[in-house]
Amino acid sequence: MNRRKVFTVLAAAMAILASGCSSGPATATSSRSTAASEPYVATYAQNDPRSPTAQASAEAKRTADKARVLDWANRGLGEEASPAWLLPAVRGNFKVFKQDWEIRSDKVLKVGVSRAPALNAAQTIADVQYAARLANQLKQSVITKAAITLGSDDQFTVVNDAATKTIVTIAGQERLTDFWQKTETVDKNGKTVTAYNYYVVYACDPDVWSKLVAKYLVDLTDKIPEQQAKRTIAGLFAEIDAETRYEKEKSEAQFTAEIRAQQAALASPIPPAAQRAAYRSGDSAKIAAASTTAADTDYIAALAALAGIE
């Protein structure tokens, strides 16, 4: 399947999906609504101290006295150190944000995260690496499915390598807002570390997201020489488009487990021979670890700081 044919398949699928998208004007505003947002209430079962969720909560409480927020965006205007929308958004749920900012419900929202010693550096990293974060999300979705559907380890290795090298173009993305925190943490060696966590929220219409996914898959298949693998990846468009735009919040336990797995992968990368098994496991922590590279260091550090993980 050559590039033109692959693009035709993806474009046709994209057109079908996009035709059902709302074309109404966005209602995003440049400042938050003055109406009180719906309070975010965690509903996770924590009664059993042996449960992963309870253990994650205990860990967060244990490390709480080792980290504190010294300053944050709009503090002088009465903003909270951690807005109600922030943690749910980083976990994948933008319900509170959409209500607070009066965002159309079908908008696709994504958040970029970074951490750096200086505020301007953290902002630059968050914006520059936003496309890389989207590419990583798409890669995880593609490779997880490829690990199951491709017939051989060799095919998987080729697709995995190609996905790692494929970038995302973020044309059509609207930068909605950002937020930062100056934090002070005490590491495992007792050293006090001051850094800035930076969060930036982007939005796009559903049809724009479909085009982004289609472009990513076209560029990906262009790097794959094997025809059967090309056809397999091209055929995943509808699944990947739907899966990556769908908002599903990670539980506290899942969020914590993924961060710890990524931290471990930074220290000891998962060898290529073991990556297919990780993707096929269906375990989100193993999948997150398998897709982790050295370029994710600051991103993972920011997530860990937000989750209260040492």
Coordinates of C-alpha atoms in Angstrom, one line a residue:
M1 CA 0.0 0.0 0.0
N2 CA 1.7 3.2 -1.1
R3 CA 1.4 6.6 0.6
R4 CA -1.4 7.8 -1.6
K5 CA -3.6 4.7 -1.0
V6 CA -2.9 4.9 2.8
F7 CA -3.9 8.5 2.9
T8 CA -7.0 7.8 0.9
V9 CA -8.1 5.1 3.4
L10 CA -7.4 7.4 6.3
A11 CA -9.0 10.5 4.7
A12 CA -12.1 8.6 3.9
A13 CA -12.5 7.4 7.5
M14 CA -11.7 10.9 8.8
A15 CA -14.3 12.4 6.5
I16 CA -17.0 10.1 7.8
L17 CA -16.1 10.9 11.4
A18 CA -15.8 14.6 10.8
S19 CA -19.1 14.8 9.0
G20 CA -20.9 14.1 12.3
C21 CA -19.0 16.7 14.3
S22 CA -20.7 19.9 15.4
S23 CA -19.8 22.9 13.4
G24 CA -21.1 25.4 15.9
P25 CA -18.9 28.2 17.2
A26 CA -16.7 27.5 20.2
T27 CA -17.8 29.2 23.4
A28 CA -14.4 29.3 25.1
T29 CA -13.7 32.6 26.8
S30 CA -10.4 34.2 27.6
S31 CA -11.1 34.2 31.3
R32 CA -12.8 31.8 33.6
S33 CA -16.5 32.0 34.3
T34 CA -17.4 33.8 37.5
A35 CA -20.0 31.1 38.3
A36 CA -18.8 28.6 40.8
S37 CA -17.6 25.4 39.2
E38 CA -19.0 22.0 40.1
P39 CA -17.0 20.7 43.0
Y40 CA -14.8 17.7 42.2
V41 CA -15.5 14.8 44.5
A42 CA -13.4 11.7 44.5
T43 CA -15.5 8.6 44.6
Y44 CA -12.8 5.9 44.7
A45 CA -13.3 3.1 47.2
Q46 CA -10.7 3.5 50.0
N47 CA -12.3 1.5 52.8
D48 CA -10.0 -1.5 52.3
P49 CA -6.5 -0.6 53.4
R50 CA -5.1 -3.4 51.2
S51 CA -6.6 -1.9 48.0
P52 CA -4.2 -0.2 45.5
T53 CA -6.2 3.0 45.8
A54 CA -5.9 3.1 49.6
Q55 CA -2.2 2.4 49.4
A56 CA -1.8 5.2 46.9
S57 CA -3.7 7.6 49.2
A58 CA -1.5 6.5 52.1
E59 CA 1.6 7.2 50.1
A60 CA 0.3 10.6 49.1
K61 CA -0.3 11.5 52.7
R62 CA 3.1 10.1 53.8
T63 CA 4.9 12.4 51.3
A64 CA 2.6 15.4 51.8
D65 CA 4.8 17.0 54.5
K66 CA 7.9 16.7 52.2
A67 CA 6.4 18.9 49.5
R68 CA 4.7 22.3 49.5
V69 CA 3.6 25.0 47.1
L70 CA 5.4 28.3 47.7
D71 CA 3.7 30.4 45.0
W72 CA 1.4 30.0 42.1
A73 CA -0.3 31.8 39.2
N74 CA -2.8 34.6 40.0
R75 CA -2.2 34.1 43.7
G76 CA -2.7 37.8 44.3
L77 CA -6.1 37.6 42.6
G78 CA -7.4 34.9 44.9
E79 CA -6.6 31.8 42.8
E80 CA -6.1 28.6 44.7
A81 CA -2.8 26.8 44.8
S82 CA -4.3 23.9 43.0
P83 CA -7.5 24.9 41.0
A84 CA -10.4 22.4 41.1
W85 CA -9.8 21.5 37.4
L86 CA -6.1 20.8 37.5
L87 CA -5.6 17.3 38.9
P88 CA -8.7 15.9 37.1
A89 CA -7.5 17.4 33.8
V90 CA -4.0 15.9 34.2
R91 CA -5.6 12.6 34.9
G92 CA -7.7 12.9 31.7
N93 CA -11.1 14.4 32.9
F94 CA -11.9 17.9 31.7
K95 CA -15.5 18.1 33.0
V96 CA -14.7 20.7 35.7
F97 CA -12.6 22.7 33.3
K98 CA -15.2 22.8 30.6
Q99 CA -17.9 23.9 33.0
D100 CA -15.7 26.5 34.6
W101 CA -14.5 27.9 31.2
E102 CA -17.8 27.4 29.4
I103 CA -16.2 25.1 26.8
R104 CA -18.4 23.2 24.3
S105 CA -18.7 19.6 25.5
D106 CA -17.5 18.0 22.2
K107 CA -14.2 20.0 22.2
V108 CA -11.1 17.8 22.5
L109 CA -8.9 19.1 25.3
K110 CA -5.3 18.1 26.1
V111 CA -2.9 19.3 28.8
G112 CA 0.9 19.8 28.5
V113 CA 3.0 19.5 31.7
S114 CA 6.6 20.4 32.5
R115 CA 8.9 21.0 35.4
A116 CA 12.1 23.2 35.4
P117 CA 14.2 25.2 37.9
A118 CA 13.0 28.5 36.4
L119 CA 9.5 29.7 35.4
N120 CA 10.3 30.8 31.9
A121 CA 12.1 27.5 31.2
A122 CA 9.1 25.5 32.5
Q123 CA 6.8 27.5 30.2
T124 CA 9.0 27.0 27.2
I125 CA 9.3 23.3 27.8
A126 CA 5.5 22.8 28.3
D127 CA 4.7 24.5 25.0
V128 CA 7.6 23.1 23.0
Q129 CA 7.0 19.5 24.2
Y130 CA 3.2 19.6 23.9
A131 CA 3.4 18.1 20.4
A132 CA 5.7 15.4 21.8
R133 CA 3.1 14.6 24.5
L134 CA 0.4 14.1 21.9
A135 CA 2.7 12.0 19.8
N136 CA 3.4 9.8 22.8
Q137 CA -0.3 9.3 23.5
L138 CA -0.9 8.3 19.9
K139 CA 2.1 6.1 19.9
Q140 CA 0.8 4.2 23.0
S141 CA -2.6 3.7 21.3
V142 CA -1.1 2.6 18.0
I143 CA 1.6 0.3 19.5
T144 CA -0.8 -1.3 22.0
K145 CA -3.1 -2.4 19.1
A146 CA -0.1 -3.3 16.9
A147 CA 1.3 -5.5 19.6
I148 CA -1.9 -7.6 19.4
T149 CA -2.7 -7.5 15.7
L150 CA 0.7 -7.7 14.0
G151 CA 1.8 -11.2 13.1
S152 CA 5.4 -11.2 14.2
D153 CA 7.9 -9.6 16.6
D154 CA 9.8 -8.2 13.6
Q155 CA 6.8 -6.4 12.3
F156 CA 6.1 -5.0 15.8
T157 CA 9.7 -3.8 16.1
V158 CA 9.5 -2.0 12.8
V159 CA 6.2 -0.3 13.7
N160 CA 7.4 0.6 17.2
D161 CA 10.6 2.2 15.9
A162 CA 8.6 4.1 13.2
A163 CA 6.1 5.4 15.8
T164 CA 8.9 6.6 18.1
K165 CA 10.2 8.7 15.2
T166 CA 6.9 10.1 14.0
I167 CA 6.0 13.6 15.2
V168 CA 2.7 15.4 15.5
T169 CA 1.7 18.7 13.9
I170 CA -0.5 20.7 16.2
A171 CA -2.1 23.1 13.6
G172 CA -5.6 24.1 14.6
Q173 CA -4.9 23.7 18.4
E174 CA -6.1 26.6 20.5
R175 CA -4.1 27.5 23.6
L176 CA -6.7 28.2 26.3
T177 CA -4.8 28.8 29.5
D178 CA -1.9 27.9 31.6
F179 CA -1.1 27.6 35.3
W180 CA 2.1 27.3 37.3
Q181 CA 3.2 26.4 40.8
K182 CA 6.5 27.1 42.5
T183 CA 7.2 24.0 44.7
E184 CA 9.7 23.0 47.4
T185 CA 10.3 19.3 47.8
V186 CA 12.6 17.2 49.9
D187 CA 14.2 14.4 48.0
K188 CA 15.1 10.9 49.3
N189 CA 18.5 12.2 50.3
G190 CA 17.0 15.0 52.4
K191 CA 18.0 17.8 49.9
T192 CA 15.5 20.6 49.4
V193 CA 14.7 21.2 45.7
T194 CA 12.8 24.3 44.4
A195 CA 11.2 24.1 40.9
Y196 CA 8.3 25.3 38.8
N197 CA 5.5 23.0 37.6
Y198 CA 3.8 24.4 34.5
Y199 CA 0.5 23.3 33.0
V200 CA -0.9 24.4 29.6
V201 CA -4.4 23.5 28.3
Y202 CA -5.1 23.3 24.5
A203 CA -8.4 22.6 22.7
C204 CA -9.5 21.7 19.2
D205 CA -12.7 20.8 17.4
P206 CA -13.3 17.0 16.8
D207 CA -12.7 17.3 13.1
V208 CA -9.3 18.9 13.7
W209 CA -8.4 16.1 16.0
S210 CA -9.4 13.5 13.4
K211 CA -7.1 15.3 10.9
L212 CA -4.3 15.3 13.4
V213 CA -4.7 11.5 13.9
A214 CA -4.9 10.9 10.2
K215 CA -1.8 12.9 9.5
Y216 CA 0.1 11.1 12.2
L217 CA -0.9 7.7 10.8
V218 CA 0.0 8.7 7.2
D219 CA 3.4 9.8 8.4
L220 CA 3.8 6.7 10.4
T221 CA 2.9 4.3 7.6
D222 CA 5.2 6.2 5.3
K223 CA 8.1 5.0 7.5
I224 CA 7.0 1.3 7.4
P225 CA 8.3 -0.7 4.4
E226 CA 6.3 -3.8 5.0
Q227 CA 2.9 -3.7 3.2
Q228 CA 0.9 -5.9 5.6
A229 CA 2.0 -3.7 8.5
K230 CA 1.0 -0.6 6.6
R231 CA -2.5 -2.0 6.0
T232 CA -2.9 -3.0 9.6
I233 CA -1.9 0.5 10.9
A234 CA -4.1 2.3 8.3
G235 CA -7.0 0.2 9.4
L236 CA -6.7 1.3 13.0
F237 CA -7.7 4.9 12.3
A238 CA -11.3 4.8 13.6
E239 CA -10.3 3.1 16.8
I240 CA -7.4 5.4 17.5
D241 CA -9.3 8.5 16.7
A242 CA -12.1 7.6 19.0
E243 CA -9.9 6.3 21.8
T244 CA -7.5 9.3 22.0
R245 CA -10.2 11.9 22.0
Y246 CA -12.3 10.1 24.6
E247 CA -12.1 11.6 28.1
K248 CA -11.6 8.9 30.8
E249 CA -10.2 9.9 34.1
K250 CA -7.5 7.7 35.6
S251 CA -8.0 6.7 39.2
E252 CA -5.6 7.8 41.9
A253 CA -4.1 4.3 42.1
Q254 CA -3.7 4.0 38.3
F255 CA -2.2 7.5 38.0
T256 CA 0.3 6.7 40.8
A257 CA 1.2 3.3 39.4
E258 CA 1.9 4.7 35.9
I259 CA 4.1 7.5 37.3
R260 CA 6.1 5.0 39.4
A261 CA 6.5 2.7 36.5
Q262 CA 7.7 5.6 34.3
Q263 CA 10.2 6.6 37.0
A264 CA 11.5 3.0 37.1
A265 CA 11.7 3.0 33.3
L266 CA 13.8 6.1 33.3
A267 CA 16.3 4.5 35.7
S268 CA 16.2 1.1 33.9
P269 CA 14.7 1.3 30.3
I270 CA 12.6 -1.6 29.2
P271 CA 14.6 -3.5 26.5
P272 CA 13.0 -3.7 23.0
A273 CA 12.6 -7.5 23.4
A274 CA 10.3 -7.0 26.3
Q275 CA 8.3 -4.1 25.0
R276 CA 5.8 -6.1 23.0
A277 CA 4.8 -8.1 26.0
A278 CA 4.3 -4.9 28.0
Y279 CA 2.0 -3.4 25.4
R280 CA 0.1 -6.7 25.1
S281 CA -0.4 -7.0 28.8
G282 CA -3.2 -4.4 28.9
D283 CA -1.6 -3.0 32.1
S284 CA -1.6 0.8 31.8
A285 CA 1.5 1.1 34.0
K286 CA 3.5 -1.4 31.9
I287 CA 2.4 0.4 28.7
A288 CA 3.4 3.8 30.1
A289 CA 6.8 2.4 31.1
A290 CA 7.3 0.8 27.7
S291 CA 6.8 4.1 26.0
T292 CA 9.0 6.1 28.3
T293 CA 12.2 7.7 27.0
A294 CA 14.9 10.0 28.5
A295 CA 13.1 12.9 26.9
D296 CA 10.2 12.4 29.3
T297 CA 12.3 13.1 32.4
D298 CA 10.9 16.6 33.2
Y299 CA 7.4 15.6 32.3
I300 CA 7.4 12.7 34.6
A301 CA 8.9 14.8 37.4
A302 CA 6.1 17.3 37.0
L303 CA 3.5 14.6 37.2
A304 CA 5.1 13.1 40.3
A305 CA 5.2 16.5 42.0
L306 CA 1.5 17.0 41.3
A307 CA 0.7 13.6 42.6
G308 CA 2.8 14.0 45.7
I309 CA 5.2 11.2 44.7
E310 CA 8.8 11.4 45.8

